[in-house]
Each structure stands twice: as C-alpha cells, then as structure tokens.
CSV table of C-alpha atoms in Angstrom, one decimal:
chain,number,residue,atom,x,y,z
L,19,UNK,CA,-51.0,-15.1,-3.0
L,20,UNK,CA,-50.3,-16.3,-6.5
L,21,UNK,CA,-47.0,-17.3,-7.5
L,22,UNK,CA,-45.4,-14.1,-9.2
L,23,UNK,CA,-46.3,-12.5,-6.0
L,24,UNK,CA,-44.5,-15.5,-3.8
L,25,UNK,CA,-41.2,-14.5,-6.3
L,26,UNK,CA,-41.8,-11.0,-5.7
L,27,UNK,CA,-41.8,-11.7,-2.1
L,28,UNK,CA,-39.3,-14.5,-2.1
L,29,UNK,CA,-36.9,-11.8,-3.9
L,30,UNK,CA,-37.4,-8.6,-1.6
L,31,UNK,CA,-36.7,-11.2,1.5
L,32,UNK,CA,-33.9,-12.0,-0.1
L,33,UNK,CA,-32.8,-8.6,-1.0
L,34,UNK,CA,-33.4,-8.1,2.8
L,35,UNK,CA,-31.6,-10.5,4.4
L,36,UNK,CA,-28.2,-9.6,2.4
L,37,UNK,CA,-29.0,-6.0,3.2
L,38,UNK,CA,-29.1,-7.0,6.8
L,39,UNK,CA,-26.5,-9.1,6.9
L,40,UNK,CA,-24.2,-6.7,5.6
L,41,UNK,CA,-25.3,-3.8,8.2
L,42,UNK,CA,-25.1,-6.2,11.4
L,43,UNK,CA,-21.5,-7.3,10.0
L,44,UNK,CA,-20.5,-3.2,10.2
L,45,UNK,CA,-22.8,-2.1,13.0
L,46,UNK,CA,-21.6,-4.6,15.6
L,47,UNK,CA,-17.9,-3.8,14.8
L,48,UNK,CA,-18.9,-0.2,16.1
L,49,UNK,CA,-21.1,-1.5,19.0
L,50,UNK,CA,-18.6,-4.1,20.8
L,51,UNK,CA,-15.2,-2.3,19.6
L,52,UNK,CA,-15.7,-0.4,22.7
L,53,UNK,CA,-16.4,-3.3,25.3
L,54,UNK,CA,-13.4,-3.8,26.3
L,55,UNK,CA,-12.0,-0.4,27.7
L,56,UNK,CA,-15.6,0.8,28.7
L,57,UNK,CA,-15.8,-0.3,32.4
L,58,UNK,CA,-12.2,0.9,32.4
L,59,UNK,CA,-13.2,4.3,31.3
L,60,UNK,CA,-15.8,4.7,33.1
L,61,UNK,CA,-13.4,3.6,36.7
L,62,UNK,CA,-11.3,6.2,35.5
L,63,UNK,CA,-13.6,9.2,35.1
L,64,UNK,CA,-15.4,8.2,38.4
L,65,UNK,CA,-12.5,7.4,40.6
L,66,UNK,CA,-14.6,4.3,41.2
L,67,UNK,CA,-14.5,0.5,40.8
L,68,UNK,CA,-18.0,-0.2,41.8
L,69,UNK,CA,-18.8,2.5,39.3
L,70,UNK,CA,-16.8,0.5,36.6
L,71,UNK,CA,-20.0,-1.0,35.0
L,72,UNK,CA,-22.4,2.1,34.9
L,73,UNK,CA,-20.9,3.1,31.5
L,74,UNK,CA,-22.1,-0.2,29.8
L,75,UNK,CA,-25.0,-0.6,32.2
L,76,UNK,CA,-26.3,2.9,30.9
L,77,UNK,CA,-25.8,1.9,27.4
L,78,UNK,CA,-28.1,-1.2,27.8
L,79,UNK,CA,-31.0,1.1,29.6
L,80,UNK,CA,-30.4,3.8,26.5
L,81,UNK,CA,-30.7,0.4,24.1
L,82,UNK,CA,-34.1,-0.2,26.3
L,83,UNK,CA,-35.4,3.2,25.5
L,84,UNK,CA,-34.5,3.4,22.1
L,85,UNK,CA,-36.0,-0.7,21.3
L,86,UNK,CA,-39.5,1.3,22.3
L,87,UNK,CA,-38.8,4.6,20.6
L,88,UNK,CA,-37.6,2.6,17.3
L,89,UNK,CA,-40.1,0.2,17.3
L,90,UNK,CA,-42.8,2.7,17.3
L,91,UNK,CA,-40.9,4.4,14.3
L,92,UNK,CA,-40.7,1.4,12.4
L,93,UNK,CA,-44.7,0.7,13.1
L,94,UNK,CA,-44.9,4.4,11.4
L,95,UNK,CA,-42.7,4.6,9.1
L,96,UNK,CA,-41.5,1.4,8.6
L,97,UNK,CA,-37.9,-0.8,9.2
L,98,UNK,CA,-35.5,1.4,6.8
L,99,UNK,CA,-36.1,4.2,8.7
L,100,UNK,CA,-36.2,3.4,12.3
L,101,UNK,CA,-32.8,1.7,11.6
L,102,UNK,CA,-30.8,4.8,9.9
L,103,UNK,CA,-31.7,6.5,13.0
L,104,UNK,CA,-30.9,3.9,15.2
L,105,UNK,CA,-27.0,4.0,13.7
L,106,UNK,CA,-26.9,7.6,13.3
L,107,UNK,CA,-27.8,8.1,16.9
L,108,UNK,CA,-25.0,5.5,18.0
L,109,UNK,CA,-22.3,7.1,16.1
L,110,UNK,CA,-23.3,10.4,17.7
L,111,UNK,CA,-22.9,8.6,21.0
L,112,UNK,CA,-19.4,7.6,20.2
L,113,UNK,CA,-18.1,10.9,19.4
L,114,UNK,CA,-19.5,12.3,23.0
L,115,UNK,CA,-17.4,8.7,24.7
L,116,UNK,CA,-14.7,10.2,22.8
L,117,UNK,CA,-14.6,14.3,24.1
L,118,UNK,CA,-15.9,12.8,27.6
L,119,UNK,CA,-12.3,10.9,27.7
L,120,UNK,CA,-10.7,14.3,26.6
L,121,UNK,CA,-12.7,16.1,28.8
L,122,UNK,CA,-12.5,13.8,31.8
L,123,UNK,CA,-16.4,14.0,32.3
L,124,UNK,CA,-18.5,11.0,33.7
L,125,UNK,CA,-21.6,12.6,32.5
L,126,UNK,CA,-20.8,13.4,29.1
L,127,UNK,CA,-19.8,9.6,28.8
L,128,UNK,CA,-22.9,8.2,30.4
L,129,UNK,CA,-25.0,10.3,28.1
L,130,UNK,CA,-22.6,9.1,24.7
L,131,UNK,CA,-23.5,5.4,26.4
L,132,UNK,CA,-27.1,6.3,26.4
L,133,UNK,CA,-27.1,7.1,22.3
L,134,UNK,CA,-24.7,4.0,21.8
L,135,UNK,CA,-27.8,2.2,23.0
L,136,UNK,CA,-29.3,3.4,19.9
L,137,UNK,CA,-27.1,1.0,17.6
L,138,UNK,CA,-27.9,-1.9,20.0
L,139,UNK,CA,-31.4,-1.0,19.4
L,140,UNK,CA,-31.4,-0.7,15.7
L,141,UNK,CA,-29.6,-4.5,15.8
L,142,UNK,CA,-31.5,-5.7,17.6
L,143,UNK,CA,-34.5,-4.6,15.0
L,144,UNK,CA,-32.4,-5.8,12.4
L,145,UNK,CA,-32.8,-9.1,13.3
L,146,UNK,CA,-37.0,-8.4,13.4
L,147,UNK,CA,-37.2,-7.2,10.5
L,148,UNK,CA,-35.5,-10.8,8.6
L,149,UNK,CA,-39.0,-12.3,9.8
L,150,UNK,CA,-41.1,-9.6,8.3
L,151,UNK,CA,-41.2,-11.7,4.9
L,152,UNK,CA,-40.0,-15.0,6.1
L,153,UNK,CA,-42.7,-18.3,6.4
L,154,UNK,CA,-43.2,-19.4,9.9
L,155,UNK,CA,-41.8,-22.8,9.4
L,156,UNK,CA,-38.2,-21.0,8.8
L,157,UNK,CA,-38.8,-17.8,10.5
L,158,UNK,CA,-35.9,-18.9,13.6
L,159,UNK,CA,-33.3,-19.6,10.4
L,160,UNK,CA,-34.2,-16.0,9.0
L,161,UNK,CA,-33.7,-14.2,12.0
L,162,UNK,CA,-30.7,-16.4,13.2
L,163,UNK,CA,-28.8,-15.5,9.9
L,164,UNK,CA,-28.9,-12.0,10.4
L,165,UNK,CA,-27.7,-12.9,14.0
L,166,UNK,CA,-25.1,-15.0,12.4
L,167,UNK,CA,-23.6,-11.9,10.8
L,168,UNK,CA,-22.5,-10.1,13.9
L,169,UNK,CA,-19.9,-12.4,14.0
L,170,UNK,CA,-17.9,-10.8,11.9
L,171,UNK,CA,-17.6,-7.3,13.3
L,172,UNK,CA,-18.3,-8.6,17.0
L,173,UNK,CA,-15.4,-11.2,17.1
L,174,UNK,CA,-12.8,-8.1,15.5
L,175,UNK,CA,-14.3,-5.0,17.4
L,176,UNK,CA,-12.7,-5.9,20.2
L,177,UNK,CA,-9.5,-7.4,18.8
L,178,UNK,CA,-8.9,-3.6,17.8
L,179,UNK,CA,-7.8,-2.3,20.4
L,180,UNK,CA,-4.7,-2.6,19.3
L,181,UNK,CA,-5.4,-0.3,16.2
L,182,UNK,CA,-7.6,1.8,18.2
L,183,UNK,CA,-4.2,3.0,20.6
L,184,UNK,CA,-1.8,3.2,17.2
L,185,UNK,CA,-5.0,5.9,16.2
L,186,UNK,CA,-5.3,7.9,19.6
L,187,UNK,CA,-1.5,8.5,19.4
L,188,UNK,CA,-1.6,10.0,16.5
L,189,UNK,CA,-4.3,12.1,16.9
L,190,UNK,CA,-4.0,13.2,20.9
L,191,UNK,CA,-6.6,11.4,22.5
L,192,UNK,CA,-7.0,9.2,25.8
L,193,UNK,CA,-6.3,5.6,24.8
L,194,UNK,CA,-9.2,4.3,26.3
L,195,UNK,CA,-11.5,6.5,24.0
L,196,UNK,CA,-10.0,5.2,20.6
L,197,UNK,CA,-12.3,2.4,19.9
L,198,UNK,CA,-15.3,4.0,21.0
L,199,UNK,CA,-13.6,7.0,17.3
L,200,UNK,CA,-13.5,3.5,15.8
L,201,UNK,CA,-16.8,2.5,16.6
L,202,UNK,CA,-18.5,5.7,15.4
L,203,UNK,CA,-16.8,5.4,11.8
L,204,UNK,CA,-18.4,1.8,11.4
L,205,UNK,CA,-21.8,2.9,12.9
L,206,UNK,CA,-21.8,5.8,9.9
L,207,UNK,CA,-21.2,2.6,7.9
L,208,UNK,CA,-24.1,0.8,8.8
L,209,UNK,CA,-26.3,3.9,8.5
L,210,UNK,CA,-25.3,4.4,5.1
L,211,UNK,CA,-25.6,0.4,4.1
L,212,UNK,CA,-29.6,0.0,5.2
L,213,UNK,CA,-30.2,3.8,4.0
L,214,UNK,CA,-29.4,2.4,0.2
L,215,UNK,CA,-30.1,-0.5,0.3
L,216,UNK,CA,-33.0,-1.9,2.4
L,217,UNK,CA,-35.7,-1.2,-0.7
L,218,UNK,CA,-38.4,-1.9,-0.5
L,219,UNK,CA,-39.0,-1.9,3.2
L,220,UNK,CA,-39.9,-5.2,4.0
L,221,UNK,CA,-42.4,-4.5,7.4
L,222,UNK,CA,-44.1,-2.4,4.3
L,223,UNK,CA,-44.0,-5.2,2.2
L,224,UNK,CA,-45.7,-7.7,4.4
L,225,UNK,CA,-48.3,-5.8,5.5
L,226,UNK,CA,-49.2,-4.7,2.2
L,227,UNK,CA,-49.5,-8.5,1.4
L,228,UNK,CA,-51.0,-10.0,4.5
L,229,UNK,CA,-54.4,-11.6,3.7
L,230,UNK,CA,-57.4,-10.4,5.6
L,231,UNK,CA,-56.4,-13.4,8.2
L,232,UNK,CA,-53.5,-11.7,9.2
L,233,UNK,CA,-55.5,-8.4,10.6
L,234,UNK,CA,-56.8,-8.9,14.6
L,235,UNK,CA,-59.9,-6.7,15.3
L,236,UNK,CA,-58.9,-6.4,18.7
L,237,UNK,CA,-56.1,-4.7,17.5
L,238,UNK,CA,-56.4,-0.6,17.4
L,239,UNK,CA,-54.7,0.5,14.1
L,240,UNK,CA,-51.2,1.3,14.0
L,241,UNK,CA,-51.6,4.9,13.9
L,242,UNK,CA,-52.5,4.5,18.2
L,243,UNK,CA,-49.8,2.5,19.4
L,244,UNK,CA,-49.1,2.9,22.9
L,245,UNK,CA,-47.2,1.3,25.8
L,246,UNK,CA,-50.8,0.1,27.6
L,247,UNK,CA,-51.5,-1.7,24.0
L,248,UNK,CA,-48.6,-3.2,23.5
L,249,UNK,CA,-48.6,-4.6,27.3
L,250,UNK,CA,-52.0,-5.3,26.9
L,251,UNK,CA,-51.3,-7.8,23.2
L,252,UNK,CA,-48.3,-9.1,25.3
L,253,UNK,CA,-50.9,-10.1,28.1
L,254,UNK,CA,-53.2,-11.7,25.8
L,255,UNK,CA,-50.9,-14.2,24.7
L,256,UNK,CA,-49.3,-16.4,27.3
L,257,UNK,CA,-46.6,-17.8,25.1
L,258,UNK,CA,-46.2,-14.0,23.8
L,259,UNK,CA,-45.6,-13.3,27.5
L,260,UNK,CA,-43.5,-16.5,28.1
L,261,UNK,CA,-41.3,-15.2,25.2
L,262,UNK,CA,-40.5,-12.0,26.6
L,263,UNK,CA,-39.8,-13.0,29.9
L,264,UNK,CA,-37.3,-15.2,28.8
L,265,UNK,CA,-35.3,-13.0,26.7
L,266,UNK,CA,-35.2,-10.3,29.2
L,267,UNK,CA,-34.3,-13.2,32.0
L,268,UNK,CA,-31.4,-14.9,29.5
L,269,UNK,CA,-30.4,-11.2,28.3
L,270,UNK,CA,-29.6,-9.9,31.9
L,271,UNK,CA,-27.8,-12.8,32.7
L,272,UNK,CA,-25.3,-12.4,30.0
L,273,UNK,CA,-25.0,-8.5,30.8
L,274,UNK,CA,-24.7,-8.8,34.3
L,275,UNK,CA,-21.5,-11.2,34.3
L,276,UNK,CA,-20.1,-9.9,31.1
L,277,UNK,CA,-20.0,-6.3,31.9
L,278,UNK,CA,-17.5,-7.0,35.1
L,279,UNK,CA,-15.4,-9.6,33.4
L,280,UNK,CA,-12.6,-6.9,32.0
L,281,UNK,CA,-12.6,-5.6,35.4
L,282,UNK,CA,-12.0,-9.0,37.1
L,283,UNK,CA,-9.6,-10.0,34.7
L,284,UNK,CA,-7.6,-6.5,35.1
L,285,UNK,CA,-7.1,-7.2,38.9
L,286,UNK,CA,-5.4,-10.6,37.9
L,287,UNK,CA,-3.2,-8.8,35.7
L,288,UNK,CA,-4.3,-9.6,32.6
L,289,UNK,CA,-4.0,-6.7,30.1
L,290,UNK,CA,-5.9,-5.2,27.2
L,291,UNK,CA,-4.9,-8.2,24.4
L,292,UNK,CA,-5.9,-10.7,26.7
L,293,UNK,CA,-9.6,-9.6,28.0
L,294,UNK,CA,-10.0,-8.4,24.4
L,295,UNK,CA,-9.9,-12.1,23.7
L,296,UNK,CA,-12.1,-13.3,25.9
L,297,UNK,CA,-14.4,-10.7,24.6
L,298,UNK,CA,-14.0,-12.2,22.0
L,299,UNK,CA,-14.4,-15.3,22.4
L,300,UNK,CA,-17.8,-14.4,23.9
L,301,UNK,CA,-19.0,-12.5,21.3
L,302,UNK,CA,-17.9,-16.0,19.3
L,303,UNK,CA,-20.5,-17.7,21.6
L,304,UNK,CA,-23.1,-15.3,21.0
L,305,UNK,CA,-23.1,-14.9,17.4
L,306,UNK,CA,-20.6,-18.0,15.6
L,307,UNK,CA,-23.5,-20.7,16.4
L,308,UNK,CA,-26.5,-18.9,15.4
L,309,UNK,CA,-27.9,-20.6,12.6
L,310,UNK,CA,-27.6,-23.6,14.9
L,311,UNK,CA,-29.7,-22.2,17.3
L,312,UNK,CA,-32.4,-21.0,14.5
L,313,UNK,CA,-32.3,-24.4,13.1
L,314,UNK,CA,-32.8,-26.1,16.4
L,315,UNK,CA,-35.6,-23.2,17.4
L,316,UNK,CA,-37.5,-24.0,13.9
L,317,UNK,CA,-36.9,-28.3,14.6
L,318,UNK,CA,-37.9,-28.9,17.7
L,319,UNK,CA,-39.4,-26.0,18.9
L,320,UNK,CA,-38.3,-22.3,20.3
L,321,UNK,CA,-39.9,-23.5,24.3
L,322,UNK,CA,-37.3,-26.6,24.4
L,323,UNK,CA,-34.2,-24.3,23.0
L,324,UNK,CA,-35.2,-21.6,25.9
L,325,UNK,CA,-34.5,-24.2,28.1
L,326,UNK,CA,-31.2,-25.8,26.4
L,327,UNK,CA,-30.0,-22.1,26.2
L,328,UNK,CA,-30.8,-22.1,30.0
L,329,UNK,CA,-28.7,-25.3,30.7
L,330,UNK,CA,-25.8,-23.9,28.8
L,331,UNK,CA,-25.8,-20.5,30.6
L,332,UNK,CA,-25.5,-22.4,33.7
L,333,UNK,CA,-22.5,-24.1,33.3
L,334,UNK,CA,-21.4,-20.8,32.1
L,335,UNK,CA,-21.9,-19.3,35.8
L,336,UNK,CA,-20.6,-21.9,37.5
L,337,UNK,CA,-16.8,-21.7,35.4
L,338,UNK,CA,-16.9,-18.0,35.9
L,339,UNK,CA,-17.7,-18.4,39.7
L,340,UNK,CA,-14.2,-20.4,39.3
L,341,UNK,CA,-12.4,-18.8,37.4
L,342,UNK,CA,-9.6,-16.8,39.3
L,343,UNK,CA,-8.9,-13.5,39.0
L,344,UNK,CA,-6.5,-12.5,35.7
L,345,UNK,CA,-6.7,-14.9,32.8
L,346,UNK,CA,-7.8,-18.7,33.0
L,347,UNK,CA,-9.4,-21.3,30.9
L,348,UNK,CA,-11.7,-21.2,33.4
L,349,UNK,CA,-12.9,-17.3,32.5
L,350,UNK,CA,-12.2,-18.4,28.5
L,351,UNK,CA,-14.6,-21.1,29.0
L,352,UNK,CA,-17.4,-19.5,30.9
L,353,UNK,CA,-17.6,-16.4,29.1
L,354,UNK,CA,-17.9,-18.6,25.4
L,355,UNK,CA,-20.7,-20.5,27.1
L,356,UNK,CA,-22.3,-17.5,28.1
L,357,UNK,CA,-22.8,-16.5,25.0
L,358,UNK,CA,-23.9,-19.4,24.1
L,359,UNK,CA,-26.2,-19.6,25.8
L,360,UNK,CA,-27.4,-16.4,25.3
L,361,UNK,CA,-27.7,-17.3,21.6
L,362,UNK,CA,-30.0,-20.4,22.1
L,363,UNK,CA,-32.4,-18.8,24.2
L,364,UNK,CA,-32.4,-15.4,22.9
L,365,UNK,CA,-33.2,-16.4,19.0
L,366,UNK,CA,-35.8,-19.0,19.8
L,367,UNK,CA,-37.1,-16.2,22.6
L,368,UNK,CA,-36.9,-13.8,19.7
L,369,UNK,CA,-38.8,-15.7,16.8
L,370,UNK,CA,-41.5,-16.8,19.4
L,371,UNK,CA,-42.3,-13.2,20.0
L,372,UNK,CA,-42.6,-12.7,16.5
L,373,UNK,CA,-44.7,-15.7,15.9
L,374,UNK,CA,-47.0,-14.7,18.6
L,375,UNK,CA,-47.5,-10.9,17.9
L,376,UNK,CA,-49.8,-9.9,15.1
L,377,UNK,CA,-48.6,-7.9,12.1
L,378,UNK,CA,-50.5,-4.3,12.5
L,379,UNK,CA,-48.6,-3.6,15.8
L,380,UNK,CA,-45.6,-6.1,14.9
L,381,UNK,CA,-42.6,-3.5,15.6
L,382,UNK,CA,-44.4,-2.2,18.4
L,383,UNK,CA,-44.6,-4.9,20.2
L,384,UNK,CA,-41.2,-5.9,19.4
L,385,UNK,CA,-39.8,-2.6,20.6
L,386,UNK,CA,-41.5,-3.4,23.6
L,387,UNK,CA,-40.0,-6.5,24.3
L,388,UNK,CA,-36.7,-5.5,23.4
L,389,UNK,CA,-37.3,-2.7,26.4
L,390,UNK,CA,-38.1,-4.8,28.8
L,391,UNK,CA,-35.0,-7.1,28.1
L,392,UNK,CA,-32.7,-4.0,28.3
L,393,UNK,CA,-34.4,-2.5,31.3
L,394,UNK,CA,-33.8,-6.2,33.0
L,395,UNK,CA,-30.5,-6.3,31.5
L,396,UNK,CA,-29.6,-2.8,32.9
L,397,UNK,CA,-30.7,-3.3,35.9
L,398,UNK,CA,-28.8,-6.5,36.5
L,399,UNK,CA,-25.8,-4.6,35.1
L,400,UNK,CA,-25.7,-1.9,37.6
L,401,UNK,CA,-26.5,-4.3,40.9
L,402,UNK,CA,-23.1,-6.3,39.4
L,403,UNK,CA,-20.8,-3.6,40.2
L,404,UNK,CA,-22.0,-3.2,43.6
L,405,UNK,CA,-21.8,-7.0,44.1
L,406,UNK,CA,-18.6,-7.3,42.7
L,407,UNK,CA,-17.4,-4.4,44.9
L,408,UNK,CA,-18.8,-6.2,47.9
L,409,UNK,CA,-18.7,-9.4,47.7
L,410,UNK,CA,-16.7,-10.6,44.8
L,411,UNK,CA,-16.9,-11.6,41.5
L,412,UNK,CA,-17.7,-15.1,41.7
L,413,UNK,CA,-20.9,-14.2,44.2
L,414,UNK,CA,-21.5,-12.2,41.1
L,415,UNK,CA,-21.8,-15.3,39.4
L,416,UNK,CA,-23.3,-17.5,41.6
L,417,UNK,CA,-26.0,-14.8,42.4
L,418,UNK,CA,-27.0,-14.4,38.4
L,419,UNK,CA,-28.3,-18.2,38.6
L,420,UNK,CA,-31.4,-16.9,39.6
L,421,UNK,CA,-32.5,-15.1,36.2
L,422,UNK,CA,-31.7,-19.0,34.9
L,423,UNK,CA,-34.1,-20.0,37.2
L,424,UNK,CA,-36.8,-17.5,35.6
L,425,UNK,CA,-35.3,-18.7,32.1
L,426,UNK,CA,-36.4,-22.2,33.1
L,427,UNK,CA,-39.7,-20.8,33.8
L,428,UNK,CA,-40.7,-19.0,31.0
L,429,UNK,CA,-39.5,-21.5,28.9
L,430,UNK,CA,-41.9,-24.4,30.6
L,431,UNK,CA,-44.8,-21.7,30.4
L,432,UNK,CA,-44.1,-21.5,26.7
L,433,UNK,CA,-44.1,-25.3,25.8
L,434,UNK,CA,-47.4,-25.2,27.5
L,435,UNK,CA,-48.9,-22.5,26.0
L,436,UNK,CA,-47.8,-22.4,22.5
C-alpha cells in the first residue's frame, strides 16, 4: 500500500471512529434507559417475581439472533447497513414495550424485548467495525474507543427515569413504560447518525484494500456464508475458539447477576433513584475504563486481560453475594466491578476474535460469536430468576462463579494458542 493510500485509509478510519463514537453515545442511551424498570415491568405484567428477568433475558436471546442476522448483512452489504437496521428494529421494539404496558400484555413486551435486542446487536457491531481499518498492533485501542463511548448515554439512560415519569404523566402512559418512549426516540438517533455519516463503509473499505495475503483459500466466498462455516473457521483456530468462549462465559456472568439486581434491591426498599444509580454505576464499570482495557489488551496481550477481567469479576460475585437486600455499598461495589470486569475481558475477548478471523467472512464470524455470547447470556439470565426465586440472591451470586471458572479457561487456552 503506498502512502496516499495509508492517508486515504488513515482518514476513512478516522472518519469512522468519530461516526461510531457518536452513534454508541445515542444508541446506548436508548438501550440501557430501560434497565432499570424492565424486570419491574415484566413482574407486573406476569403477576410473577421469578418471571421478573424474562423481559431482559429475552432481549439478550433477540440481541443473539440479531448478532447472526446482522452480521450476515454486514458480510453482504457491508457495516452501514446492517447497523441502520439494527437501530431501526430497536426503536420499533420500544414502541411495542410501550403499548404492552398500556395494554398490560406479557407477550407484546417479550416480543418489543426481542427487537430491542436488535440495538444491542447493532452495538455490539459497532465496536467490529472500528477494527475493520485499524493496524493490529492498536486494533484493542480502536475498538475499546468506540466502547468508551457508551459511557455517555449508558451512565444517563438510566438516571432518566426521572424524566421518563415527568413524560408518561403527561402523556397517559404506565410509568414503567416511559423510558423504554425515551429509549425509542434516541435509537431513531443513532439510526439516523451511522445512516449519514458512516461513508464510506469501512468493512468495504478494507476488503477492497487487503493484499492478496489477506484472502484464505479455505475460505468459501462471502456470497455462501453459513452457520456450519462460520463454526467450522471458529473451529480451525483454537485461540479463535478460546476467544469466543470467553466472551460468551464473561458476558453471561455480567447478565445473569445484573438482570436481578433492581429486583433485590426493590425488596430492601430501595426505590427507582437509587437502583438507577447502581445501574449506573455499573454501566460506569463497563464502559468509563475502556480504553484502559484496550490499552492493556494491545500491551500485554488480550489472553492475560481475559484472565484479569476474570479476577475482577470475581470479587464482584463475592460483594454481591454480601450485599443485603435494599441499597449497600456492598451492592454499589459489586455491580461497578462487574462491569468491570466485563470490560477487561470482553474487549480483549473481542479484538482476539477479530485478530483471529479472516477478512472475507469477518462480520460473519463476528455475528456468530456475538450469538453465542447472547445465547449464553440469555440463558444464564433466565436460570437467575428461578434461582433467585428459590434460593436467593446471593446463591445467585455465588452460583455464577462457575462461568469465571470457564473465563479462566478460555483465557489459559488462548495464551497458549495464540
């Protein structure tokens, strides 16, 4: 590549990452306004406590779907497009949270949840797509920027609450339904930042670039992607594998405690204001630190951050198995160093399935990852509310050290295979 084409390049990454950036910012305001009052919602449509996490659990398993579905869009048509949809799908999903609150209808909430998975999707590509262009030696930075911008919208989503019940009294609607109107608004946001602006597409870009080197003859051309193939590229690579194991083991483990924590919290007393804070603090964890984590990922390696996002998630578990029921340090603490943790091993999880996946079938792959974490996650998500129900939240917690236990695994597998 000569050097007017590495400006070129350097330019349209740059014109990328702002792009992106900007969208997470917006899109994750919509995404976690709605966190939480949805296991509330849900407990309130079902009559049931041990169905308070299905609403967010079904959301993660429509996120699963629509990582797969995406990803095979953005192999076809590239990033711009499978993200538009992505957001569009997600505010759609928030308008049907909305009339299933009016309505008082489970199913027509569990089905919204399923097309708010849509915008976790599309973020979750978001982040991809900032290592389309980016060299490998600061491919964990690239992505962890684009992480780094959730902050924003993640920290205040929840914080509106607030706003959200000020809105649904003045326009008649259940107060627990307001931030998911809230959250549809700022999803039709993100849709219309990356429909403008993310030109040209930079997936496009980088194959159009990538030297003969780049192509795997063992790879079938893009226009044949399928499930078996993209298993099959995963299976060929160990620290491909290794990678994806750990982001769906770190993923679930975040999902399966967070989900409950409004719920264990409400039983304590603690009202709206105060889980939204710890939600927010969380969401601080997960996003805040970052480019930390893509620094330390690109340093000293993405195996040895698996495992340090694996120590921290395990403090985490053992302060929530503490914490008492209403609002605590205890519960502050744990549910920052969950996400955390999540953050370490996620973006260095992340990058190494990008650094291990070849370009033709790049998104596809990727989808494919990102649908095995949310299946893991989901599933984890809806054994939580049964456990809680049963036995309690801090078995809960206790219980989830097991997917740490995997987390340490994948991440030893990786160090020796990478």
């Amino acid at each position: 590549m000569t050097l007017v084409e590495q400006s070129a390049v350097a330019a349209v990454q740059k014109r990328t990452i702002l792009t992106l950036v900007a969208t997470q910012a917006v899109g994750a305001m919509g995404i976690t306004i709605g966190i939480a009052t949805a296991s509330l919602l849900a407990r309130d449509l079902s009559g049931s406590e041990s169905m308070a996490g299905l609403s967010q659990t079904t959301q993660v398993l429509g996120a699963a779907v629509a990582a797969y579905v995406l990803g095979r869009v953005m192999d076809a048509r590239g990033r711009r497009f499978g993200l538009l949809a992505g957001y569009l799908l997600g505010a759609a999903g928030g308008l049907l949270a909305v009339v299933a609150g009016v309505v008082g209808s489970m199913a027509l909430l569990l089905v919204g949840a399923v097309l708010l998975g849509a915008t976790t999707a599309a973020n979750n590509g978001a982040r991809y797509a900032a290592t389309d262009l980016a060299p490998a030696t600061s491919r964990a930075r690239a992505l962890s920027v684009v992480v780094w911008a959730t902050t924003f919208g993640a920290v205040v989503g929840p914080n509106l609450t607030g706003v959200a019940e000020l809105f649904t009294d003045a326009v008649g609607i259940p107060v627990l339904t307001g931030p998911f109107a809230l959250g549809a608004v700022a999803m039709l946001a993100a849709a219309l930042v990356v429909g403008i602006f993310l030109r040209p597409d930079p997936l496009l870009v980088a194959r159009e670039g990538a030297p003969p080197a780049e192509s795997s003859p063992a790879v079938e051309p893009v226009e044949t992607t399928s499930w078996r193939r993209a298993l099959a590229v995963i299976r060929a690579r160990p620290a491909l594998a290794a990678a994806v194991v750990g982001q769906a083991a770190a993923h679930a483990t975040m999902v399966a405690v967070m989900v409950m924590t409004p719920l264990h919290m409400e039983h304590g007393g603690a009202g709206l204001e105060i889980i939204g804070l710890v939600i927010s603090g969380h969401v601080l964890g997960m996003f805040a630190f970052a480019p930390v984590a893509g620094w330390l990922a690109d340093r000293v390696g993405r195996a040895d951050v698996m495992a340090l996002g694996g120590g921290v998630l395990l403090v985490a578990l053992v302060l929530c198995a503490a914490a008492p029921e209403g609002s605590s340090g205890r519960i502050f603490a744990g549910l920052f160093l969950l996400g955390l943790g999540w953050s370490l091993a996620t973006i260095a999880a992340a990058t190494s399935v990008a650094d291990h996946t070849p370009l033709e079938v790049r998104a596809d792959v990727q989808g494919t990852a990102d649908l095995i974490m949310g299946v893991a996650a989901a599933a984890a998500g809806a054994v939580s509310g049964i456990v809680v129900d049963v036995a309690g939240y801090p078995v809960l917690a206790l219980g989830t050290i097991l997917l740490v236990v995997v987390l340490f695994g994948a991440a030893y597998v990786g160090r020796r295979t990478a």
